[in-house]
Amino acid sequence: MKRLLFQAVFLAMGMIMGVYASGDVGLDLMCGALVAVCCAAVGEYASGSWLAMTLIVMLDCGACLVPAWYLMLPIAAFNAASSSAVVDGSRFLQALVPRWLWLLPMTIVIFRSIGSHVPSDLSIIILMVLQTVLGFAAGLLCARCANLAREVRRLQDSRRDQIRRLRSQIAENDEDRALAVRTATLAERTRIAREIHDNVGHMLTRAIMQTEAAHVVAQVAGQEQSAQRFCEIHDTVSEAMTLVRKAVHDLKDEGTDFASQIETAAHSMDGAGPLRVRLVNGIDSAPTAVSRCFATAIREALNNTVKHSQARNVSITLRDFPALWQLCVQDDGTVRRSSAEAAAMQFIRPNDSTGIGISDIEERARALGGSAICGPYHEGWRVFVSIPKPASGSETTQPEKGAH
């Protein structure tokens, strides 16, 4: 809009000087004003285009041929300065001629005014020259402002992009720091549990054995009172041992990382042959009982795959749904003929005594209120375990087979 305002002022000044010089608005002046208006409009919305350059050249050449058109030279100079400043380097030479072409008609008009010796015409020419130079300077100023505005927008975009990258980096650093703190906490809890188990647990076990031996000796010697005291000491130490075991299990459970436990179980058969295991873990965390159930199911499924099938690839997928956790272990191999019947017994008849591993998977799943389905699926075998999530405010506290 600033460009149009400048050019409107130059157009009004040209029309006023035209009326002052001739006393009327002639057809030549109207045609020149129309070309100047077109040049201003195209320069506003298509600055630097071939159409804008053509109109500038037309206005400059018209000023050389039609005397009344020289009053529109300020508009031509303004558009030449502002248009040539926005073109790229490959078109700079094309814009160089229109940029300075307004000097030719202005020079011609100056020589004509000097030859006419008319004071009024000379004053108008001087005003026209000053306006033309002012128009060219105003065009350069507008072009400079436009370039600065583009540079400011580019810097703002660059700054916003840097802020986004920094925020993303800060978020990643926070996640890494939180993961490191959690890993260190879990490792420290595991270490404490191990220390209690190896030191205090062994000493309490020895104390229990000593009290049992002393109790037997006292009974053999007929010292009933001493035997009774040794029995009471044995009960006290046994109760302490139970509390220590519970504390150790609580520390170990809190120190168990779900992802690392599943990762360890998924790679438990890495050295058993050319079996490729692909793990997709969509569960961030789960209760300890669920993690042990899934880890046991993964180990048993991989063990059955290695022993009873010709599979080369196994996919392990864990999904976290709003109401349940799911585990799916799928291989791509067929059962060996030599053990097809036994494997079918293990997978299809899990309650039979021959399928101890698969039966253990189903019992663990049922203990947590879930279910396990094991059997042929597509070209291989699949173990599918589903564990429901506890209700709000409750915890998964069902006993688990094999938990100590």
Coordinates of C-alpha atoms in Angstrom, one line a residue:
M1 CA 0.0 0.0 0.0
K2 CA 2.9 2.4 0.6
R3 CA 4.0 1.9 -3.0
L4 CA 0.5 2.8 -4.3
L5 CA 0.4 5.8 -2.0
F6 CA 3.7 7.1 -3.4
Q7 CA 2.6 6.6 -7.0
A8 CA -0.8 8.2 -6.4
V9 CA 1.0 11.3 -5.1
F10 CA 3.3 11.4 -8.1
L11 CA 0.3 10.9 -10.5
A12 CA -1.6 13.7 -8.9
M13 CA 1.4 16.1 -9.1
G14 CA 1.9 15.2 -12.7
M15 CA -1.8 15.9 -13.6
I16 CA -1.6 19.2 -11.7
M17 CA 1.5 20.3 -13.6
G18 CA -0.1 19.2 -16.9
V19 CA -3.2 21.3 -16.2
Y20 CA -1.0 24.2 -15.2
A21 CA 1.2 24.0 -18.3
S22 CA -1.6 23.5 -20.9
G23 CA -4.6 24.8 -19.1
D24 CA -6.6 21.6 -19.9
V25 CA -6.3 17.8 -19.6
G26 CA -5.5 16.6 -23.1
L27 CA -5.8 13.2 -24.6
D28 CA -2.1 12.7 -24.6
L29 CA -1.9 13.4 -20.8
M30 CA -4.9 11.0 -20.2
C31 CA -3.2 8.2 -22.2
G32 CA 0.1 8.8 -20.3
A33 CA -1.8 8.7 -16.9
L34 CA -3.6 5.5 -17.9
V35 CA -0.3 3.8 -18.8
A36 CA 1.2 5.1 -15.5
V37 CA -1.8 3.7 -13.5
C38 CA -1.3 0.3 -15.3
C39 CA 2.4 0.4 -14.5
A40 CA 1.7 1.2 -10.8
A41 CA -0.9 -1.6 -10.5
V42 CA 1.2 -4.3 -12.2
G43 CA 4.3 -3.1 -10.2
E44 CA 2.3 -3.5 -6.9
Y45 CA 1.1 -7.1 -7.5
A46 CA 3.7 -8.5 -10.0
S47 CA 6.8 -6.5 -9.3
G48 CA 9.8 -7.7 -11.3
S49 CA 7.7 -9.5 -13.9
W50 CA 8.1 -9.2 -17.6
L51 CA 4.8 -7.3 -17.8
A52 CA 5.9 -4.7 -15.3
M53 CA 9.2 -4.2 -17.1
T54 CA 7.3 -3.9 -20.4
L55 CA 5.1 -1.2 -19.0
I56 CA 8.1 0.7 -17.6
V57 CA 9.8 0.7 -21.0
M58 CA 6.6 1.7 -22.7
L59 CA 6.2 4.7 -20.4
D60 CA 9.8 5.8 -20.8
C61 CA 9.7 5.5 -24.6
G62 CA 6.3 7.2 -24.7
A63 CA 7.8 10.1 -22.8
C64 CA 10.5 10.4 -25.5
L65 CA 7.8 10.6 -28.3
V66 CA 4.8 12.3 -26.6
P67 CA 5.7 15.5 -24.7
A68 CA 2.9 15.2 -22.2
W69 CA 4.0 11.8 -21.0
Y70 CA 7.2 13.2 -19.4
L71 CA 5.0 14.2 -16.4
M72 CA 4.6 10.5 -15.6
L73 CA 8.3 9.8 -15.4
P74 CA 8.3 9.9 -11.6
I75 CA 6.0 6.8 -11.6
A76 CA 8.3 5.1 -14.2
A77 CA 11.4 5.8 -12.1
F78 CA 9.7 4.6 -8.9
N79 CA 8.6 1.3 -10.4
A80 CA 12.0 0.9 -12.1
A81 CA 13.8 1.3 -8.8
S82 CA 11.5 -1.0 -6.8
S83 CA 11.0 -3.6 -9.5
S84 CA 14.7 -4.1 -10.4
A85 CA 15.6 -4.5 -6.7
V86 CA 13.5 -7.7 -6.2
V87 CA 14.6 -9.7 -9.3
D88 CA 17.0 -12.5 -8.8
G89 CA 20.6 -12.6 -10.1
S90 CA 19.8 -14.4 -13.4
R91 CA 17.5 -11.6 -14.5
F92 CA 19.5 -8.7 -13.2
L93 CA 20.8 -7.8 -16.7
Q94 CA 17.3 -7.8 -18.0
A95 CA 16.2 -5.3 -15.2
L96 CA 19.3 -3.1 -15.7
V97 CA 18.0 -1.4 -18.8
P98 CA 14.5 -0.6 -17.5
R99 CA 16.0 0.7 -14.2
W100 CA 18.0 3.5 -15.9
L101 CA 15.9 4.0 -19.1
W102 CA 14.0 6.9 -17.5
L103 CA 17.2 9.0 -17.7
L104 CA 16.9 9.1 -21.5
P105 CA 13.5 10.8 -21.8
M106 CA 14.4 13.1 -18.9
T107 CA 17.5 14.2 -20.7
I108 CA 15.6 14.8 -23.9
V109 CA 13.0 16.9 -22.0
I110 CA 15.7 19.0 -20.4
F111 CA 17.3 19.8 -23.7
R112 CA 13.9 20.7 -25.2
S113 CA 13.2 23.1 -22.3
I114 CA 16.6 24.7 -22.7
G115 CA 15.9 25.3 -26.4
S116 CA 12.4 26.7 -25.8
H117 CA 13.6 29.5 -23.4
V118 CA 10.1 29.6 -21.8
P119 CA 10.4 30.2 -18.1
S120 CA 7.1 28.5 -17.2
D121 CA 8.1 25.4 -19.1
L122 CA 11.6 25.5 -17.4
S123 CA 10.1 25.6 -13.9
I124 CA 7.8 22.6 -14.7
I125 CA 10.7 20.7 -16.1
I126 CA 12.8 21.4 -13.0
L127 CA 9.9 20.2 -10.8
M128 CA 9.5 17.1 -13.0
V129 CA 13.2 16.3 -12.7
L130 CA 13.1 16.7 -8.9
Q131 CA 10.0 14.5 -8.7
T132 CA 11.6 11.9 -10.9
V133 CA 14.7 11.7 -8.8
L134 CA 12.5 11.7 -5.7
G135 CA 10.4 8.8 -7.2
F136 CA 13.6 6.8 -7.9
A137 CA 14.8 7.3 -4.4
A138 CA 11.4 6.4 -2.9
G139 CA 11.4 3.3 -5.1
L140 CA 14.8 2.3 -3.7
L141 CA 13.6 3.0 -0.2
C142 CA 10.4 0.8 -0.7
A143 CA 12.5 -2.0 -2.2
R144 CA 14.9 -1.8 0.7
C145 CA 12.1 -1.9 3.2
A146 CA 10.6 -4.9 1.4
N147 CA 14.0 -6.7 1.5
L148 CA 14.4 -5.9 5.2
A149 CA 10.8 -7.2 5.9
R150 CA 11.7 -10.5 4.1
E151 CA 14.9 -10.8 6.0
V152 CA 13.0 -10.2 9.3
R153 CA 10.5 -12.9 8.4
R154 CA 13.3 -15.3 7.5
L155 CA 15.1 -14.6 10.8
Q156 CA 11.8 -15.1 12.7
D157 CA 11.2 -18.4 11.0
S158 CA 14.8 -19.4 11.7
R159 CA 14.4 -18.4 15.3
R160 CA 11.2 -20.3 15.7
D161 CA 12.8 -23.4 14.1
Q162 CA 15.7 -23.1 16.5
I163 CA 13.3 -22.8 19.4
R164 CA 11.4 -25.9 18.3
R165 CA 14.7 -27.9 17.9
L166 CA 15.9 -26.7 21.3
R167 CA 12.6 -27.7 22.9
S168 CA 12.7 -31.1 21.3
Q169 CA 16.3 -31.5 22.4
I170 CA 15.4 -30.5 26.0
A171 CA 12.5 -32.9 26.0
E172 CA 14.8 -35.7 24.8
N173 CA 17.4 -34.8 27.4
D174 CA 14.7 -34.9 30.1
E175 CA 13.5 -38.3 28.9
D176 CA 17.1 -39.6 28.9
R177 CA 17.7 -38.2 32.3
A178 CA 14.5 -39.7 33.7
L179 CA 15.4 -43.0 32.2
A180 CA 18.9 -42.9 33.6
V181 CA 17.5 -42.0 37.1
R182 CA 15.0 -44.9 36.9
T183 CA 17.6 -47.3 35.7
A184 CA 20.0 -46.3 38.5
T185 CA 17.2 -46.6 41.0
L186 CA 16.2 -50.0 39.8
A187 CA 19.8 -51.2 39.9
E188 CA 20.3 -49.9 43.4
R189 CA 17.2 -51.7 44.6
T190 CA 18.4 -54.9 43.0
R191 CA 21.8 -54.5 44.6
I192 CA 20.2 -53.9 48.1
A193 CA 18.0 -57.0 47.6
R194 CA 21.0 -59.1 46.6
E195 CA 23.0 -57.9 49.6
I196 CA 20.2 -58.7 52.0
H197 CA 19.7 -62.1 50.5
D198 CA 23.4 -63.0 50.4
N199 CA 24.3 -61.7 53.9
V200 CA 21.3 -61.4 56.2
G201 CA 19.4 -64.2 54.7
H202 CA 22.3 -66.7 55.0
M203 CA 23.0 -65.7 58.6
L204 CA 19.3 -66.1 59.5
T205 CA 19.3 -69.5 57.8
R206 CA 22.3 -70.6 59.8
A207 CA 20.6 -69.3 63.0
I208 CA 17.5 -71.4 62.1
M209 CA 19.6 -74.5 61.6
Q210 CA 21.5 -73.9 64.9
T211 CA 18.3 -73.5 66.9
E212 CA 16.8 -76.6 65.3
A213 CA 20.0 -78.5 66.3
A214 CA 20.0 -77.1 69.8
H215 CA 16.3 -77.9 70.1
V216 CA 17.0 -81.6 69.2
V217 CA 19.9 -81.8 71.6
A218 CA 17.8 -80.4 74.4
Q219 CA 15.0 -82.8 73.7
V220 CA 17.5 -85.7 73.7
A221 CA 19.0 -84.5 77.0
G222 CA 15.6 -84.2 78.5
Q223 CA 15.8 -80.5 79.0
E224 CA 12.3 -79.6 78.2
Q225 CA 12.5 -76.0 79.4
S226 CA 15.6 -75.4 77.2
A227 CA 14.0 -77.2 74.3
Q228 CA 10.9 -75.0 74.6
R229 CA 13.0 -71.8 74.6
F230 CA 15.0 -73.0 71.6
C231 CA 11.6 -73.7 69.8
E232 CA 10.5 -70.1 70.6
I233 CA 13.8 -68.7 69.3
H234 CA 13.4 -70.9 66.2
D235 CA 9.9 -69.5 65.6
T236 CA 11.2 -65.9 66.1
V237 CA 14.1 -66.4 63.7
S238 CA 11.8 -68.1 61.1
E239 CA 9.4 -65.2 61.3
A240 CA 12.3 -62.8 60.8
M241 CA 13.4 -64.9 57.8
T242 CA 10.0 -64.6 56.3
L243 CA 9.9 -60.9 56.7
V244 CA 13.4 -60.6 55.2
R245 CA 12.3 -62.8 52.2
K246 CA 9.2 -60.6 51.7
A247 CA 11.3 -57.4 51.8
V248 CA 13.8 -58.9 49.4
H249 CA 11.1 -59.9 47.0
D250 CA 9.5 -56.5 47.2
L251 CA 12.8 -54.8 46.5
K252 CA 13.5 -57.1 43.6
D253 CA 10.0 -56.6 42.2
E254 CA 10.3 -52.8 42.4
G255 CA 13.8 -53.1 40.8
T256 CA 12.5 -55.1 37.8
D257 CA 12.4 -53.1 34.6
F258 CA 9.6 -54.5 32.4
A259 CA 11.3 -53.6 29.1
S260 CA 14.7 -55.1 30.1
Q261 CA 13.0 -58.3 31.5
I262 CA 11.1 -58.8 28.2
E263 CA 14.2 -58.1 26.2
T264 CA 16.2 -60.7 28.2
A265 CA 13.5 -63.3 27.7
A266 CA 13.2 -62.6 23.9
H267 CA 17.0 -63.2 23.5
S268 CA 17.1 -66.2 25.8
M269 CA 17.5 -68.6 22.8
D270 CA 20.0 -66.6 20.8
G271 CA 22.7 -69.3 20.9
A272 CA 20.3 -72.2 20.1
G273 CA 20.5 -71.9 16.3
P274 CA 19.8 -69.7 13.3
L275 CA 16.6 -68.4 14.9
R276 CA 15.8 -64.7 14.2
V277 CA 13.6 -63.1 16.9
R278 CA 11.7 -59.8 16.2
L279 CA 10.4 -58.0 19.3
V280 CA 7.8 -55.3 19.2
N281 CA 7.1 -54.1 22.7
G282 CA 4.1 -51.7 23.0
I283 CA 4.0 -51.9 26.8
D284 CA 5.9 -49.3 28.8
S285 CA 5.3 -50.8 32.2
A286 CA 3.2 -53.5 33.8
P287 CA 2.9 -55.1 37.3
T288 CA 5.6 -57.5 38.3
A289 CA 3.3 -60.5 38.1
V290 CA 2.3 -59.7 34.6
S291 CA 6.0 -59.1 33.5
R292 CA 7.0 -62.5 35.0
C293 CA 4.1 -64.2 33.3
F294 CA 4.9 -62.7 29.9
A295 CA 8.7 -63.4 30.3
T296 CA 8.0 -67.0 31.2
A297 CA 5.6 -67.4 28.3
I298 CA 8.2 -66.0 25.9
R299 CA 10.9 -68.3 27.1
E300 CA 8.7 -71.4 27.0
A301 CA 7.4 -70.5 23.5
L302 CA 11.0 -70.0 22.2
N303 CA 12.1 -73.2 23.8
N304 CA 9.2 -75.1 22.1
T305 CA 10.0 -73.5 18.8
V306 CA 13.7 -74.5 18.9
K307 CA 12.9 -78.1 20.1
H308 CA 9.7 -79.0 18.1
S309 CA 9.7 -76.9 14.9
Q310 CA 11.7 -75.9 11.9
A311 CA 11.1 -72.2 12.3
R312 CA 13.6 -69.6 11.4
N313 CA 11.7 -66.5 12.4
V314 CA 9.8 -65.7 15.5
S315 CA 7.8 -62.5 16.1
I316 CA 7.0 -61.4 19.6
T317 CA 4.4 -58.7 20.0
L318 CA 3.2 -57.0 23.2
R319 CA 0.2 -54.7 23.1
D320 CA -1.2 -52.3 25.7
F321 CA -4.9 -52.0 25.5
P322 CA -7.2 -49.9 27.8
A323 CA -8.5 -53.0 29.5
L324 CA -5.8 -55.6 29.1
W325 CA -2.3 -56.6 28.1
Q326 CA -1.6 -59.0 25.3
L327 CA 1.3 -61.1 24.2
C328 CA 1.6 -62.9 20.9
V329 CA 4.5 -65.2 20.0
Q330 CA 4.3 -66.4 16.4
D331 CA 6.8 -68.6 14.5
D332 CA 6.9 -69.5 10.8
G333 CA 8.0 -73.1 11.0
T334 CA 6.1 -76.4 10.8
V335 CA 6.4 -79.1 13.5
R336 CA 9.0 -81.8 12.9
R337 CA 7.4 -85.1 12.0
S338 CA 9.4 -87.0 14.6
S339 CA 7.9 -84.9 17.4
A340 CA 4.6 -83.7 15.8
E341 CA 2.5 -85.7 18.1
A342 CA 4.3 -84.7 21.2
A343 CA 4.3 -81.0 20.2
A344 CA 0.6 -81.2 19.4
M345 CA 0.0 -82.6 22.8
Q346 CA 1.9 -79.8 24.4
F347 CA 0.1 -77.1 22.4
I348 CA -3.4 -78.4 22.1
R349 CA -3.7 -80.3 25.3
P350 CA -2.0 -78.1 27.9
N351 CA -3.6 -79.8 30.9
D352 CA -2.0 -83.1 30.0
S353 CA 1.1 -84.1 31.9
T354 CA 3.3 -84.1 28.8
G355 CA 2.8 -80.4 28.2
I356 CA 4.3 -79.0 31.4
G357 CA 5.7 -75.8 29.9
I358 CA 2.5 -74.8 28.1
S359 CA 0.4 -75.9 31.1
D360 CA 2.5 -73.6 33.3
I361 CA 1.8 -70.7 30.9
E362 CA -1.9 -71.3 31.1
E363 CA -1.8 -71.6 34.9
R364 CA 0.1 -68.4 35.3
A365 CA -2.4 -66.6 33.0
R366 CA -5.4 -68.0 34.9
A367 CA -3.9 -67.0 38.2
L368 CA -3.9 -63.4 37.0
G369 CA -7.5 -63.7 35.7
G370 CA -6.4 -64.0 32.0
S371 CA -6.2 -66.8 29.4
A372 CA -3.6 -68.4 27.1
I373 CA -4.3 -70.0 23.8
C374 CA -1.5 -72.1 22.2
G375 CA -1.8 -73.9 18.9
P376 CA -1.2 -74.0 15.1
Y377 CA -1.8 -70.7 13.4
H378 CA -1.2 -70.0 9.7
E379 CA 2.1 -71.7 8.8
G380 CA 3.5 -72.0 12.3
W381 CA 2.6 -72.0 16.0
R382 CA 1.3 -69.2 18.1
V383 CA 1.2 -68.6 21.8
F384 CA -1.4 -65.9 22.7
V385 CA -1.7 -64.7 26.3
S386 CA -4.2 -62.0 27.4
I387 CA -4.1 -60.5 31.0
P388 CA -6.9 -58.1 32.1
K389 CA -5.9 -54.9 33.8
P390 CA -6.9 -54.5 37.5
A391 CA -9.8 -52.3 38.3
S392 CA -9.2 -48.7 39.3
G393 CA -7.7 -48.5 42.8
S394 CA -6.9 -52.2 42.9
E395 CA -3.7 -54.1 42.2
T396 CA -2.8 -57.5 40.6
T397 CA -2.1 -59.5 43.7
Q398 CA -3.1 -63.0 42.7
P399 CA -0.6 -65.7 43.6
E400 CA 1.6 -66.8 40.8
K401 CA 2.9 -70.3 40.3
G402 CA 6.6 -70.6 40.7
A403 CA 6.9 -67.3 42.6
H404 CA 9.2 -67.5 45.6

